[in-house]
Coordinates of C-alpha atoms (C1' of nucleotides) in Angstrom, one line a residue:
Chain N
M1 CA -14.2 -34.7 -40.8
T2 CA -16.3 -37.5 -39.4
K3 CA -18.4 -36.8 -36.4
F4 CA -18.1 -38.9 -33.3
P5 CA -20.3 -42.0 -33.9
F6 CA -22.8 -42.2 -31.1
P7 CA -23.9 -44.3 -29.4
I8 CA -20.6 -45.5 -28.0
L9 CA -20.3 -49.2 -28.0
L10 CA -19.4 -51.2 -25.0
F11 CA -16.5 -53.3 -24.0
H12 CA -17.8 -54.5 -20.7
P13 CA -21.3 -56.1 -20.7
N14 CA -21.5 -55.4 -16.9
P15 CA -24.1 -52.6 -16.5
R16 CA -22.7 -51.6 -13.1
T17 CA -19.6 -50.3 -14.8
I18 CA -21.5 -48.2 -17.3
S19 CA -19.9 -44.8 -17.4
P20 CA -22.0 -41.6 -17.2
L21 CA -21.1 -40.9 -20.8
R22 CA -22.6 -44.1 -22.1
K23 CA -25.6 -43.9 -19.8
A24 CA -26.6 -40.6 -21.4
H25 CA -27.0 -42.4 -24.7
Y26 CA -29.1 -45.4 -23.5
S27 CA -32.8 -45.3 -24.0
P28 CA -35.4 -48.1 -23.6
N29 CA -35.7 -48.4 -27.3
K30 CA -32.0 -48.9 -27.8
P31 CA -30.5 -52.4 -27.7
N32 CA -30.0 -54.0 -24.2
P33 CA -26.8 -52.5 -22.7
A34 CA -26.0 -55.9 -21.2
T35 CA -25.3 -57.3 -24.7
P36 CA -23.7 -54.6 -26.7
S37 CA -21.5 -55.1 -29.7
V38 CA -17.8 -54.8 -28.8
L39 CA -15.3 -52.6 -30.5
S40 CA -12.1 -54.3 -31.4
P41 CA -8.9 -52.7 -29.8
V42 CA -7.9 -51.5 -33.3
A43 CA -11.3 -49.8 -33.9
A44 CA -11.2 -48.3 -30.4
T45 CA -7.7 -47.0 -31.0
N46 CA -8.8 -45.5 -34.3
L47 CA -11.7 -43.8 -32.5
I48 CA -9.3 -42.4 -30.0
K49 CA -7.2 -41.0 -32.8
S50 CA -10.2 -39.5 -34.5
L51 CA -11.6 -37.9 -31.4
C52 CA -8.2 -36.3 -30.6
A53 CA -8.0 -35.1 -34.2
Q54 CA -11.3 -33.4 -33.7
G55 CA -10.0 -31.7 -30.6
S56 CA -11.7 -33.9 -28.0
P57 CA -8.9 -35.6 -26.0
A58 CA -11.2 -35.8 -23.0
L59 CA -13.7 -37.9 -24.8
A60 CA -11.0 -40.0 -26.2
R61 CA -9.7 -40.5 -22.7
R62 CA -13.0 -42.0 -21.6
M63 CA -12.9 -44.4 -24.5
F64 CA -9.4 -45.2 -23.6
D65 CA -10.2 -45.8 -19.9
E66 CA -12.9 -48.3 -20.8
M67 CA -10.7 -50.5 -23.0
P68 CA -10.3 -53.8 -21.3
E69 CA -6.7 -54.1 -22.6
R70 CA -4.5 -51.4 -23.8
D71 CA -1.5 -52.2 -26.0
V72 CA 1.4 -49.8 -26.8
V73 CA -0.5 -48.5 -29.8
A74 CA -3.5 -47.4 -27.8
W75 CA -1.3 -45.8 -25.2
T76 CA 0.7 -44.0 -27.9
A77 CA -2.5 -42.8 -29.6
M78 CA -3.6 -41.3 -26.3
I79 CA -0.2 -39.7 -25.6
S80 CA 0.1 -38.3 -29.1
G81 CA -3.5 -37.1 -28.9
Y82 CA -2.8 -35.1 -25.8
A83 CA 0.4 -33.7 -27.3
S84 CA -1.3 -32.6 -30.5
N85 CA -4.0 -30.8 -28.5
G86 CA -1.4 -29.0 -26.4
R87 CA -2.3 -31.0 -23.3
H88 CA 1.4 -31.8 -22.5
E89 CA 0.9 -32.4 -18.8
D90 CA -1.7 -35.1 -19.5
A91 CA 0.6 -36.6 -22.2
W92 CA 3.4 -36.8 -19.7
A93 CA 1.1 -38.3 -17.0
T94 CA -0.2 -40.9 -19.4
F95 CA 3.4 -41.8 -20.3
R96 CA 4.2 -42.4 -16.6
Q97 CA 1.0 -44.5 -16.2
M98 CA 2.0 -46.5 -19.2
T99 CA 5.4 -47.4 -17.9
A100 CA 3.9 -48.1 -14.4
D101 CA 1.5 -50.5 -16.1
G102 CA 4.5 -52.3 -17.5
V103 CA 3.9 -51.4 -21.1
G104 CA 7.2 -50.5 -22.9
P105 CA 7.2 -47.5 -25.2
N106 CA 8.2 -47.8 -28.8
E107 CA 9.7 -45.2 -31.2
Y108 CA 6.3 -43.6 -31.8
T109 CA 5.6 -43.2 -28.0
V110 CA 9.0 -41.8 -27.5
S111 CA 8.7 -39.1 -30.2
S112 CA 5.2 -38.2 -29.0
V113 CA 6.1 -37.8 -25.4
L114 CA 9.2 -35.8 -26.3
T115 CA 7.0 -33.3 -28.2
S116 CA 5.2 -32.8 -24.9
C117 CA 8.5 -32.4 -23.0
K118 CA 9.3 -29.7 -25.4
G119 CA 5.9 -28.1 -25.0
L120 CA 6.5 -28.0 -21.3
G121 CA 9.9 -26.5 -21.9
W122 CA 11.1 -29.4 -19.7
R123 CA 14.5 -30.6 -20.6
R124 CA 14.9 -32.9 -17.7
G125 CA 11.8 -34.8 -18.7
G126 CA 13.3 -35.2 -22.1
A127 CA 16.4 -36.6 -20.6
V128 CA 14.3 -39.1 -18.6
V129 CA 12.5 -40.2 -21.8
H130 CA 15.9 -40.4 -23.5
A131 CA 17.2 -42.8 -20.8
V132 CA 14.1 -45.0 -21.0
A133 CA 14.4 -45.1 -24.8
V134 CA 18.1 -46.2 -24.6
R135 CA 17.2 -48.9 -22.0
R136 CA 14.6 -50.3 -24.3
G137 CA 16.7 -49.9 -27.5
V138 CA 14.3 -47.5 -29.1
D139 CA 16.5 -44.4 -29.1
R140 CA 17.4 -44.6 -32.8
G141 CA 15.7 -43.7 -36.0
T142 CA 15.0 -40.4 -37.7
Y143 CA 11.8 -39.5 -35.8
V144 CA 13.2 -40.2 -32.3
E145 CA 16.5 -38.6 -33.0
N146 CA 14.9 -35.5 -34.4
A147 CA 12.5 -35.3 -31.5
L148 CA 15.3 -35.6 -29.0
L149 CA 17.3 -33.0 -30.8
D150 CA 14.3 -30.7 -30.6
V151 CA 14.0 -31.0 -26.9
Y152 CA 17.7 -30.2 -26.4
A153 CA 17.6 -27.4 -28.9
S154 CA 14.3 -25.9 -27.7
C155 CA 14.8 -26.1 -23.9
G156 CA 17.7 -24.3 -22.2
G157 CA 20.1 -26.4 -20.1
G158 CA 20.6 -24.4 -16.9
S159 CA 22.2 -21.2 -15.6
D160 CA 25.4 -21.3 -17.5
D161 CA 24.4 -23.8 -20.2
D162 CA 22.1 -22.7 -23.0
G163 CA 21.7 -26.4 -24.0
M164 CA 22.9 -26.0 -27.5
D165 CA 26.2 -27.9 -26.8
E166 CA 24.2 -31.1 -26.2
A167 CA 21.9 -30.4 -29.2
R168 CA 25.0 -29.9 -31.3
K169 CA 26.5 -33.1 -30.1
A170 CA 23.3 -35.1 -30.8
F171 CA 23.2 -33.4 -34.2
E172 CA 26.7 -34.3 -35.2
E173 CA 26.2 -37.9 -34.1
M174 CA 23.1 -38.5 -36.1
A175 CA 23.3 -41.2 -38.7
E176 CA 21.0 -39.3 -41.1
R177 CA 20.2 -35.6 -41.0
T178 CA 16.9 -34.7 -42.5
A179 CA 15.5 -31.3 -43.3
V180 CA 13.8 -31.5 -39.9
S181 CA 17.1 -31.9 -38.1
W182 CA 18.6 -28.9 -39.9
T183 CA 15.6 -26.7 -39.2
T184 CA 15.6 -27.7 -35.6
M185 CA 19.2 -26.6 -35.2
V186 CA 18.7 -23.3 -37.0
A187 CA 15.6 -22.6 -34.9
G188 CA 17.5 -23.6 -31.7
Y189 CA 20.2 -21.0 -32.3
T190 CA 17.8 -18.4 -33.5
H191 CA 15.4 -18.6 -30.6
R192 CA 18.4 -18.2 -28.3
G193 CA 19.3 -15.0 -30.0
D194 CA 22.3 -16.4 -31.8
G195 CA 21.0 -15.8 -35.3
Y196 CA 24.6 -15.7 -36.6
A197 CA 25.1 -19.4 -35.6
G198 CA 21.7 -20.1 -37.1
V199 CA 22.8 -18.7 -40.4
L200 CA 26.0 -20.6 -40.3
V201 CA 24.1 -23.9 -39.8
F202 CA 21.8 -23.0 -42.7
R203 CA 24.8 -22.3 -44.9
R204 CA 26.3 -25.6 -44.1
M205 CA 23.0 -27.2 -44.9
V206 CA 22.9 -25.6 -48.3
Q207 CA 26.6 -26.6 -48.9
E208 CA 25.8 -30.2 -48.1
G209 CA 23.0 -30.2 -50.7
A210 CA 20.0 -30.6 -48.4
E211 CA 16.8 -29.6 -50.1
L212 CA 15.1 -26.4 -49.1
N213 CA 11.5 -26.6 -47.9
P214 CA 9.2 -23.8 -46.6
F215 CA 10.1 -24.7 -42.9
T216 CA 13.9 -24.3 -43.4
C217 CA 13.4 -21.2 -45.5
S218 CA 11.3 -19.4 -43.0
I219 CA 13.5 -20.1 -40.0
A220 CA 16.6 -19.2 -42.0
I221 CA 15.0 -15.8 -42.9
R222 CA 14.1 -15.4 -39.2
A223 CA 17.7 -16.1 -38.2
C224 CA 18.8 -13.4 -40.7
A225 CA 16.2 -10.9 -39.4
S226 CA 17.5 -11.4 -35.8
I227 CA 21.0 -10.3 -36.8
G228 CA 19.6 -7.5 -38.9
S229 CA 21.6 -8.3 -42.0
L230 CA 19.9 -6.9 -45.1
T231 CA 22.6 -8.2 -47.4
L232 CA 22.2 -11.8 -46.2
G233 CA 18.5 -11.3 -46.1
K234 CA 18.4 -10.4 -49.8
Q235 CA 20.5 -13.4 -50.7
L236 CA 18.1 -15.6 -48.8
H237 CA 15.2 -13.9 -50.6
V238 CA 16.7 -14.8 -54.0
M239 CA 17.4 -18.3 -52.9
V240 CA 13.9 -18.8 -51.6
E241 CA 12.3 -17.4 -54.8
K242 CA 14.4 -19.8 -56.9
S243 CA 13.3 -22.7 -54.7
G244 CA 9.7 -21.7 -55.5
H245 CA 8.7 -21.0 -51.8
G246 CA 8.7 -17.2 -52.2
F247 CA 5.0 -16.9 -51.7
N248 CA 4.5 -19.7 -49.2
L249 CA 2.7 -17.8 -46.5
P250 CA 5.0 -18.5 -43.5
V251 CA 8.0 -17.8 -45.8
A252 CA 6.6 -14.6 -47.2
N253 CA 5.6 -13.5 -43.6
S254 CA 9.2 -14.0 -42.5
L255 CA 10.4 -12.0 -45.4
V256 CA 8.2 -9.1 -44.5
D257 CA 9.4 -9.3 -40.9
M258 CA 13.0 -9.6 -42.1
Y259 CA 12.8 -6.5 -44.2
C260 CA 11.3 -4.5 -41.4
R261 CA 13.9 -5.6 -38.9
C262 CA 16.7 -4.8 -41.3
M263 CA 15.2 -1.3 -41.5
S264 CA 14.1 -1.7 -45.1
L265 CA 10.5 -0.6 -44.7
A266 CA 10.0 0.3 -48.3
E267 CA 11.0 -3.2 -49.4
A268 CA 8.8 -4.8 -46.7
R269 CA 5.9 -2.8 -47.9
R270 CA 6.6 -3.5 -51.6
Y271 CA 6.7 -7.3 -50.9
F272 CA 3.6 -7.0 -48.7
N273 CA 1.7 -5.4 -51.6
E274 CA 3.0 -8.0 -54.1
M275 CA 1.9 -11.0 -52.0
P276 CA -0.9 -12.9 -53.8
Q277 CA -2.5 -13.6 -50.4
R278 CA -1.9 -12.3 -46.9
D279 CA -3.1 -13.5 -43.5
L280 CA -3.3 -11.9 -40.1
I281 CA 0.3 -12.6 -39.4
T282 CA 1.4 -10.8 -42.6
W283 CA -0.6 -7.7 -41.4
N284 CA 0.7 -8.0 -37.9
A285 CA 4.3 -8.2 -39.1
M286 CA 3.9 -5.2 -41.3
I287 CA 2.1 -3.2 -38.7
A288 CA 4.6 -4.0 -36.0
G289 CA 7.4 -3.2 -38.4
L290 CA 5.9 0.2 -39.3
Q291 CA 5.3 0.9 -35.7
R292 CA 9.0 0.7 -34.9
Y293 CA 9.8 3.5 -37.3
N294 CA 6.6 5.4 -38.0
S295 CA 3.6 5.0 -35.7
Q296 CA 1.4 7.2 -37.9
E297 CA 1.7 4.8 -40.8
A298 CA 1.1 1.8 -38.5
L299 CA -2.2 3.3 -37.5
Q300 CA -3.1 4.0 -41.1
L301 CA -2.4 0.4 -42.1
F302 CA -4.3 -0.8 -39.1
L303 CA -7.4 0.9 -40.5
E304 CA -7.1 -1.0 -43.7
I305 CA -7.0 -4.4 -42.1
G306 CA -10.8 -4.8 -42.5
S307 CA -10.5 -4.6 -46.2
E308 CA -9.3 -8.3 -46.3
D309 CA -12.0 -9.6 -43.9
L310 CA -9.5 -10.0 -41.1
Q311 CA -10.1 -9.4 -37.5
P312 CA -7.2 -7.9 -35.4
N313 CA -5.9 -10.1 -32.6
C314 CA -3.8 -9.5 -29.5
F315 CA -0.6 -9.1 -31.5
T316 CA -2.3 -6.4 -33.7
F317 CA -3.7 -4.5 -30.7
T318 CA -0.4 -4.6 -28.9
S319 CA 1.4 -3.0 -31.8
I320 CA -1.3 -0.4 -32.2
L321 CA -1.3 0.5 -28.5
S322 CA 2.5 1.1 -28.9
A323 CA 1.7 3.4 -31.8
C324 CA -0.8 5.3 -29.8
A325 CA 1.6 5.6 -26.9
D326 CA 4.3 6.8 -29.2
L327 CA 2.1 9.5 -30.7
A328 CA 0.5 10.2 -27.3
V329 CA -3.0 10.1 -28.9
L330 CA -5.2 9.4 -25.9
H331 CA -8.5 9.4 -27.7
C332 CA -7.2 6.9 -30.3
G333 CA -5.8 4.7 -27.5
Q334 CA -9.1 4.8 -25.7
Q335 CA -10.9 3.6 -28.8
V336 CA -8.5 0.8 -29.3
H337 CA -9.0 -0.1 -25.6
G338 CA -12.7 -0.2 -26.2
A339 CA -12.3 -2.5 -29.2
I340 CA -10.1 -4.8 -27.1
V341 CA -12.7 -5.0 -24.3
R342 CA -15.5 -5.7 -26.8
R343 CA -13.5 -8.6 -28.3
G344 CA -12.8 -10.0 -24.8
F345 CA -9.0 -9.9 -25.3
T346 CA -8.3 -8.4 -21.9
G347 CA -6.5 -11.3 -20.4
N348 CA -3.5 -11.1 -22.6
L349 CA -0.4 -10.2 -20.6
Q350 CA 1.6 -8.4 -23.3
M351 CA -1.4 -6.4 -24.4
A352 CA -2.2 -5.4 -20.8
N353 CA 1.4 -4.2 -20.5
A354 CA 1.0 -2.2 -23.7
L355 CA -2.2 -0.7 -22.2
V356 CA -0.3 0.4 -19.1
D357 CA 2.3 1.9 -21.3
M358 CA -0.2 3.6 -23.6
Y359 CA -2.2 5.3 -20.8
A360 CA 1.0 6.5 -19.0
K361 CA 2.6 7.9 -22.2
C362 CA -0.7 9.7 -23.0
G363 CA -0.5 11.3 -19.6
S364 CA -3.4 9.4 -18.1
I365 CA -1.5 7.9 -15.2
A366 CA -4.6 7.0 -13.2
D367 CA -6.0 4.8 -16.0
S368 CA -2.5 3.3 -16.3
R369 CA -2.4 2.4 -12.7
E370 CA -5.9 1.0 -12.8
I371 CA -5.1 -1.4 -15.6
F372 CA -1.9 -2.3 -13.8
S373 CA -3.7 -3.0 -10.5
E374 CA -6.3 -5.1 -12.1
M375 CA -3.9 -7.4 -13.9
N376 CA -4.2 -10.8 -12.4
Q377 CA -0.8 -11.8 -13.9
K378 CA 2.2 -9.5 -14.0
D379 CA 5.7 -9.9 -15.3
L380 CA 8.8 -7.8 -15.0
I381 CA 7.7 -5.8 -18.0
S382 CA 4.4 -4.9 -16.3
W383 CA 6.3 -3.5 -13.3
T384 CA 8.8 -1.7 -15.5
S385 CA 6.1 -0.2 -17.7
M386 CA 4.3 1.2 -14.7
M387 CA 7.5 2.6 -13.3
I388 CA 8.3 4.3 -16.6
G389 CA 4.8 5.8 -16.5
Y390 CA 5.4 7.2 -13.1
G391 CA 8.8 8.4 -14.1
I392 CA 7.9 10.3 -17.3
N393 CA 4.9 11.9 -15.5
G394 CA 7.2 13.2 -12.7
Y395 CA 6.0 10.8 -10.0
G396 CA 9.5 9.8 -8.7
K397 CA 8.3 8.8 -5.2
E398 CA 5.5 6.5 -6.7
A399 CA 8.1 4.8 -8.9
M400 CA 10.3 4.2 -5.9
D401 CA 7.4 2.8 -3.9
L402 CA 6.5 0.5 -6.8
F403 CA 10.0 -0.7 -7.1
D404 CA 10.2 -1.5 -3.4
E405 CA 6.8 -3.3 -3.6
M406 CA 8.1 -5.4 -6.4
I407 CA 11.2 -6.4 -4.5
N408 CA 9.1 -7.3 -1.5
L409 CA 7.1 -9.6 -3.7
G410 CA 10.3 -11.4 -4.4
I411 CA 10.5 -10.4 -8.1
Q412 CA 14.1 -10.4 -9.4
P413 CA 15.0 -7.0 -11.0
D414 CA 17.1 -6.6 -14.1
H415 CA 19.3 -3.8 -15.3
V416 CA 16.4 -2.2 -17.3
V417 CA 14.1 -1.8 -14.2
F418 CA 17.0 -0.3 -12.2
M419 CA 17.6 2.1 -15.1
V420 CA 14.0 3.1 -15.0
V421 CA 13.7 3.7 -11.3
I422 CA 17.0 5.7 -11.4
S423 CA 15.7 7.7 -14.3
A424 CA 12.4 8.4 -12.5
C425 CA 14.4 9.7 -9.5
S426 CA 16.4 11.8 -11.9
H427 CA 13.3 13.5 -13.4
A428 CA 11.8 14.1 -9.9
G429 CA 15.1 15.5 -8.6
L430 CA 15.5 12.7 -6.0
V431 CA 19.3 12.5 -6.4
D432 CA 20.4 10.6 -3.3
E433 CA 17.5 8.1 -3.7
G434 CA 18.6 7.5 -7.3
L435 CA 22.2 6.9 -6.1
K436 CA 20.9 4.5 -3.5
Y437 CA 19.3 2.3 -6.2
F438 CA 22.5 2.5 -8.3
D439 CA 24.5 1.3 -5.3
A440 CA 22.0 -1.5 -4.6
M441 CA 22.2 -2.6 -8.2
R442 CA 25.9 -3.0 -8.1
T443 CA 26.5 -4.3 -4.6
G444 CA 23.2 -5.9 -3.5
Y445 CA 22.2 -7.6 -6.8
D446 CA 25.5 -7.9 -8.5
I447 CA 24.1 -6.5 -11.8
P448 CA 26.9 -4.8 -13.7
P449 CA 25.6 -1.4 -15.0
N450 CA 25.8 -1.0 -18.7
S451 CA 26.4 2.3 -20.5
E452 CA 22.6 3.1 -20.5
V453 CA 22.5 2.9 -16.7
Y454 CA 25.7 5.0 -16.4
G455 CA 24.1 7.5 -18.7
C456 CA 21.1 7.7 -16.3
V457 CA 23.3 8.2 -13.3
I458 CA 25.3 10.9 -15.0
D459 CA 22.1 12.6 -15.9
L460 CA 20.9 12.2 -12.3
L461 CA 24.0 13.9 -10.9
G462 CA 24.2 16.3 -13.8
R463 CA 20.7 17.7 -13.5
A464 CA 21.4 18.3 -9.8
G465 CA 24.5 20.3 -10.7
R466 CA 26.9 17.7 -9.2
L467 CA 29.0 17.8 -12.3
M468 CA 32.3 16.9 -10.8
E469 CA 30.8 13.7 -9.2
A470 CA 29.4 12.8 -12.6
Y471 CA 32.8 13.3 -14.2
E472 CA 34.5 11.2 -11.5
L473 CA 32.0 8.4 -12.1
I474 CA 32.8 8.4 -15.8
K475 CA 36.5 8.0 -14.9
E476 CA 35.7 5.1 -12.5
M477 CA 33.9 3.1 -15.2
T478 CA 35.5 -0.2 -16.2
F479 CA 34.8 0.4 -19.9
E480 CA 35.2 3.3 -22.3
A481 CA 32.4 5.8 -22.1
D482 CA 30.4 6.1 -25.3
E483 CA 28.8 9.1 -26.8
S484 CA 25.5 8.8 -24.9
I485 CA 27.4 9.0 -21.6
W486 CA 29.4 12.0 -22.7
G487 CA 26.1 13.4 -24.1
A488 CA 24.6 13.2 -20.7
L489 CA 27.5 15.1 -19.2
L490 CA 27.4 17.7 -22.1
G491 CA 23.7 18.2 -21.5
A492 CA 24.3 18.8 -17.8
S493 CA 27.2 21.1 -18.5
R494 CA 24.8 23.1 -20.8
M495 CA 22.2 23.2 -18.1
H496 CA 24.6 24.5 -15.5
N497 CA 26.8 26.5 -17.9
N498 CA 30.0 24.7 -17.1
V499 CA 32.4 25.6 -19.9
G500 CA 35.3 23.4 -18.9
L501 CA 33.4 20.1 -18.6
G502 CA 31.2 21.0 -21.5
R503 CA 34.2 21.5 -23.8
L504 CA 35.7 18.2 -22.6
A505 CA 32.5 16.2 -23.1
A506 CA 31.9 17.8 -26.5
Q507 CA 35.5 16.9 -27.6
K508 CA 34.9 13.3 -26.6
I509 CA 31.7 13.1 -28.6
M510 CA 33.3 14.8 -31.6
D511 CA 36.0 12.1 -31.6
L512 CA 33.4 9.3 -31.3
K513 CA 30.7 10.7 -33.6
P514 CA 32.0 13.6 -35.6
E515 CA 28.9 13.9 -37.7
E516 CA 26.6 14.7 -34.7
T517 CA 25.7 18.3 -35.2
K518 CA 23.8 18.5 -31.9
T519 CA 27.1 18.5 -30.1
Y520 CA 28.2 21.7 -31.8
V521 CA 24.9 23.4 -31.1
L522 CA 25.1 22.5 -27.4
L523 CA 28.7 23.5 -27.1
S524 CA 28.2 26.8 -28.8
N525 CA 25.3 27.5 -26.5
I526 CA 27.6 26.8 -23.5
Y527 CA 30.1 29.3 -24.9
A528 CA 27.3 31.8 -25.5
A529 CA 26.1 31.5 -21.9
G530 CA 29.7 31.9 -20.7
S531 CA 30.1 34.9 -23.0
E532 CA 33.1 33.3 -24.7
W533 CA 32.2 34.8 -28.0
G534 CA 35.4 33.9 -29.8
E535 CA 34.8 30.2 -29.2
F536 CA 31.1 30.6 -29.9
A537 CA 31.8 32.0 -33.3
E538 CA 34.4 29.3 -34.1
T539 CA 32.0 26.5 -33.1
R540 CA 29.2 28.0 -35.2
R541 CA 31.6 28.3 -38.1
L542 CA 32.4 24.6 -37.8
L543 CA 28.7 23.8 -37.6
R544 CA 28.0 25.7 -40.8
G545 CA 30.9 24.0 -42.5
M546 CA 29.2 20.6 -41.8
G547 CA 26.5 21.7 -44.1
S548 CA 23.7 20.0 -42.2
K549 CA 21.1 21.4 -39.9
K550 CA 20.1 20.2 -36.5
E551 CA 16.8 18.3 -36.9
A552 CA 13.9 20.6 -36.2
G553 CA 12.2 20.1 -32.8
M554 CA 8.6 19.0 -33.1
S555 CA 5.8 18.5 -30.6
W556 CA 2.1 17.7 -31.2
I557 CA -1.2 17.6 -29.4
E558 CA -4.4 15.8 -30.2
V559 CA -7.5 17.9 -30.7
R560 CA -10.8 16.3 -31.7
N561 CA -9.3 13.1 -33.0
K562 CA -6.8 15.0 -35.1
V563 CA -3.1 15.3 -34.5
C564 CA -1.7 18.8 -34.7
S565 CA 2.0 19.1 -35.0
F566 CA 4.2 22.1 -34.2
V567 CA 7.7 22.3 -35.8
A568 CA 10.2 24.8 -34.3
G569 CA 10.4 27.9 -36.5
D570 CA 7.5 26.8 -38.8
R571 CA 5.3 29.7 -39.7
S572 CA 3.1 28.0 -42.3
N573 CA 0.0 27.9 -40.1
P574 CA -2.5 30.5 -41.1
Y575 CA -3.1 31.4 -37.5
V576 CA 0.6 31.7 -36.8
D577 CA 0.4 35.2 -35.3
L578 CA -2.4 34.2 -33.0
V579 CA -0.4 31.1 -31.9
Y580 CA 2.7 33.1 -31.1
E581 CA 0.6 35.7 -29.3
I582 CA -0.9 33.0 -27.0
L583 CA 2.5 31.4 -26.6
E584 CA 3.8 34.8 -25.4
M585 CA 0.9 35.0 -22.9
L586 CA 1.7 31.6 -21.6
V587 CA 5.4 32.4 -21.2
Q588 CA 4.4 35.6 -19.4
H589 CA 2.2 33.6 -17.1
M590 CA 4.9 31.1 -16.4
T591 CA 7.4 33.8 -15.5
E592 CA 4.8 35.3 -13.1
V593 CA 4.2 32.1 -11.3
E594 CA 8.0 31.6 -11.1
C595 CA 8.0 28.5 -13.1
D596 CA 11.5 27.2 -13.8
Y597 CA 11.5 28.3 -17.4
N598 CA 14.8 28.3 -19.2
S599 CA 14.5 30.7 -22.1
D600 CA 18.1 31.4 -23.0
G601 CA 18.7 27.9 -24.6
L602 CA 15.5 28.2 -26.5
L603 CA 16.6 31.3 -28.4
H604 CA 19.9 29.7 -29.6
D605 CA 18.2 26.5 -30.6
L606 CA 15.4 28.3 -32.4
E607 CA 17.6 30.2 -34.8
E608 CA 19.2 27.0 -35.8
V609 CA 16.2 25.5 -37.6
T610 CA 15.2 28.6 -39.5
Chain Q
dG1 C1' 0.4 -43.9 -33.9
dT2 C1' 5.6 -40.1 -34.3
dA3 C1' 9.6 -34.8 -35.6
dG4 C1' 10.6 -28.8 -37.8
dG5 C1' 8.3 -22.7 -39.5
dG6 C1' 6.0 -16.9 -39.4
dT7 C1' 3.4 -11.8 -35.9
dT8 C1' 3.3 -8.5 -29.7
dA9 C1' 5.1 -5.3 -24.8
dG10 C1' 9.6 -2.2 -20.8

DNA sequence: GTAGGGTTAG
């Protein structure tokens, strides 16, 4: 790439108008500034382009400002230079100056400034440009039409309008649809979460015989990943391999991501290993994919990232922090935090959210709060993460205070944050407070509770022993209760040994999910606690007939950077006798300090896994 | 002088 050719030549021979930039390059030995050579407008425009291509739009702007006359080509070079450097505000401002100066935009100007409207997510700006283009008769042509389509497809319309109707209309009216037009439509649907519509557009594209290129392949795979269809994903994979784009990096990266999202980790890993070359995005997709199912393996792969001379970035660290949170390995999380600080990545919002989450889930609530408090930018997820942290650590009151603080700052809550604060109340036994939030959600904020929220409220009432209220609430629901809601009632019935409701809830779950063995275990425990031995034996008989065991309970702690796991009923540890002796001591101690220790359930569950 | 793609958090 050519370097900027200093000294800059002059347009105006008047030394009084010499800019600071040019002054810096004058010296007594250089030619007299009053008689410099003059760049032609074409040469100046080329210089502007070259400066922008080198990532110096500011320098280009000084050149531009010193041009005695600026034609539409110069203006467009400046606008497009800003756009390609991500300076969309400046591109827009320059477009406005241009029209104010009476210079009419052409097709090139229109497509460039539309790119910036998209970059700003600003649909209305796009519509203004559209109107100007129509007035000047430059609203036709592949480039302009595709750029317009992209603004409509990429920026939402308004509260009830996702903007795709208008995009679709523009798309159908196009004289000629290129691969770019098709890609834009598939991407528009996919980014809105309508991967199914995206796949349909892609299918139509193939049917109409449009040629596949890496862009269309990768977005089509992404559409497929978003709906989690492995069958469709595999078909696409075959199609992509046939078209010869199988190992194009963005395409291959989408494939890795697709296999992960379709829960086919082995295939993702196989493809990952087969790839002739990988970049950081490949690694990040694979690590994030593993993290969703097996945090331990995600950490392992993370350690191998250096073998390809790659440096982890914010995406990598965010996934790895989730893995640490999931495994509750505080030391590991602290080391990752250190690596993040050393690399100066601390300003990233998503990663700070992951840090808040990690410290909270590793039980270090003070560190979590410190990160949260020091964030100079917070979104709803930051607040939610902090509230979850308080909730799981038993700080119900703090979660409530944080919720109120958030509301006072004018932040709009969603159903997730309501669920979290209600759940925090539930774990802290703050029943009436939890119900207050549930009421505020429905009446004050008009957010219809989904089944997860109902599950939380049932749990809240159930833990407190208000089982009939919980049952009444289920009956009031406008939709059919699913197994998680009945599960919450069943758990509460077990906790308070309510045979009648327990039997009813269990029956509902058995209808909805007959293969769920946990239901039988819980129900039999309720019968045992109620001394209904006939029913107990019958439930156990059914359970044995199902031929599968309840998954063994497991917990783990981290000691000196190693994770030690404990599986219920496992006696393989060489120190097993000592372990049980100490456990006995702890139980004894808990009983002495009147800790609320529920041992009867433990015995029934324990025999199940042996 | 102009348009389209892949990885992260509750």
